[in-house]
Amino acid sequence: MKILSTKILADYVKKLRTEQGFTKEELGKLTGINRIMIGRIEREDFMPSINQIEVLSDILGFEITDLFIESKKDNAFAALRSETYSENEKEGVEQLFKMMLSLRQQKLLRRLCDYEKSGIK
């Protein structure tokens, strides 16, 4: 399953912003995203909404699909899984998290498809 990488997003925003000569303040004015939030995105401290990602993509010139990476299934939520006691509980927690991640990815992909269908570039 593919997931949105906050690391790639942070790297793209910082690299492209500086290459294009924008300050955080200037990029904030162009995108409608507060300069403090731009800084938090660059530090992987904030996940913007899909609408904000779309605006950043348009202004900075990157493809949203480039932000997705293959997830590491075995390491997901290892800390929480280790706090469960029985094998049955561990399996239940793992299944719950898989379902939650799948739902989140489906919503994100639906929005991405809607965005691409709208023809906005």
C-alpha positions as semicolon CSV with decimal commas, in nm:
position;residue;x (nm);y (nm);z (nm)
1;M;0,000;0,000;0,000
2;K;0,126;0,350;-0,077
3;I;0,124;0,625;0,183
4;L;0,188;0,998;0,169
5;S;0,544;1,072;0,283
6;T;0,578;1,375;0,510
7;K;0,956;1,354;0,455
8;I;0,926;1,389;0,077
9;L;0,670;1,669;0,116
10;A;0,899;1,853;0,360
11;D;1,200;1,812;0,132
12;Y;1,007;1,927;-0,178
13;V;0,859;2,234;-0,011
14;K;1,190;2,349;0,138
15;K;1,400;2,274;-0,172
16;L;1,159;2,422;-0,427
17;R;1,076;2,724;-0,209
18;T;1,443;2,817;-0,171
19;E;1,527;2,739;-0,536
20;Q;1,247;2,969;-0,650
21;G;1,359;3,241;-0,410
22;F;1,048;3,247;-0,191
23;T;1,061;3,325;0,177
24;K;0,817;3,138;0,399
25;E;0,620;3,462;0,423
26;E;0,600;3,499;0,043
27;L;0,502;3,136;-0,010
28;G;0,244;3,176;0,264
29;K;0,086;3,472;0,086
30;L;0,080;3,285;-0,246
31;T;-0,073;2,970;-0,099
32;G;-0,288;3,108;0,181
33;I;-0,092;2,890;0,427
34;N;0,050;3,074;0,727
35;R;0,431;3,111;0,720
36;I;0,452;2,929;1,054
37;M;0,267;2,633;0,901
38;I;0,507;2,641;0,603
39;G;0,794;2,606;0,852
40;R;0,616;2,321;1,029
41;I;0,560;2,143;0,696
42;E;0,933;2,176;0,621
43;R;1,016;2,026;0,962
44;E;0,768;1,738;0,916
45;D;0,575;1,877;1,211
46;F;0,246;1,938;1,027
47;M;0,051;1,748;0,763
48;P;-0,139;1,994;0,543
49;S;-0,484;1,920;0,408
50;I;-0,520;1,783;0,056
51;N;-0,634;2,128;-0,059
52;Q;-0,318;2,284;0,086
53;I;-0,103;2,016;-0,079
54;E;-0,274;2,091;-0,412
55;V;-0,198;2,463;-0,379
56;L;0,165;2,394;-0,282
57;S;0,193;2,159;-0,580
58;D;0,058;2,422;-0,819
59;I;0,275;2,706;-0,687
60;L;0,599;2,510;-0,645
61;G;0,553;2,283;-0,947
62;F;0,565;1,927;-0,819
63;E;0,340;1,627;-0,878
64;I;0,130;1,513;-0,583
65;T;0,178;1,152;-0,687
66;D;0,554;1,192;-0,626
67;L;0,478;1,225;-0,253
68;F;0,363;0,864;-0,220
69;I;0,589;0,579;-0,109
70;E;0,536;0,211;-0,042
71;S;0,452;0,155;0,325
72;K;0,647;-0,077;0,551
73;K;0,378;-0,314;0,675
74;D;0,580;-0,496;0,940
75;N;0,688;-0,187;1,134
76;A;0,353;-0,007;1,153
77;F;0,256;0,091;1,504
78;A;0,510;-0,146;1,662
79;A;0,507;0,041;1,991
80;L;0,132;0,003;2,036
81;R;0,134;-0,360;1,928
82;S;0,400;-0,445;2,184
83;E;0,180;-0,316;2,467
84;T;-0,092;-0,572;2,397
85;Y;-0,082;-0,892;2,598
86;S;-0,218;-1,187;2,405
87;E;-0,154;-1,299;2,049
88;N;-0,525;-1,249;1,977
89;E;-0,505;-0,888;2,102
90;K;-0,198;-0,824;1,888
91;E;-0,375;-0,955;1,579
92;G;-0,682;-0,745;1,657
93;V;-0,479;-0,426;1,701
94;E;-0,285;-0,495;1,381
95;Q;-0,608;-0,552;1,186
96;L;-0,762;-0,234;1,328
97;F;-0,463;-0,024;1,222
98;K;-0,457;-0,180;0,875
99;M;-0,823;-0,093;0,831
100;M;-0,766;0,264;0,951
101;L;-0,470;0,314;0,718
102;S;-0,660;0,164;0,428
103;L;-0,956;0,395;0,486
104;R;-0,730;0,700;0,510
105;Q;-0,550;0,606;0,188
106;Q;-0,879;0,546;0,007
107;K;-1,003;0,891;0,108
108;L;-0,679;1,053;-0,003
109;L;-0,678;0,869;-0,336
110;R;-1,043;0,959;-0,396
111;R;-0,961;1,325;-0,342
112;L;-0,660;1,296;-0,572
113;C;-0,875;1,136;-0,843
114;D;-1,139;1,407;-0,804
115;Y;-0,865;1,669;-0,829
116;E;-0,725;1,514;-1,148
117;K;-1,073;1,478;-1,301
118;S;-1,143;1,847;-1,239
119;G;-0,864;1,931;-1,483
120;I;-0,711;2,196;-1,256
121;K;-0,337;2,236;-1,312
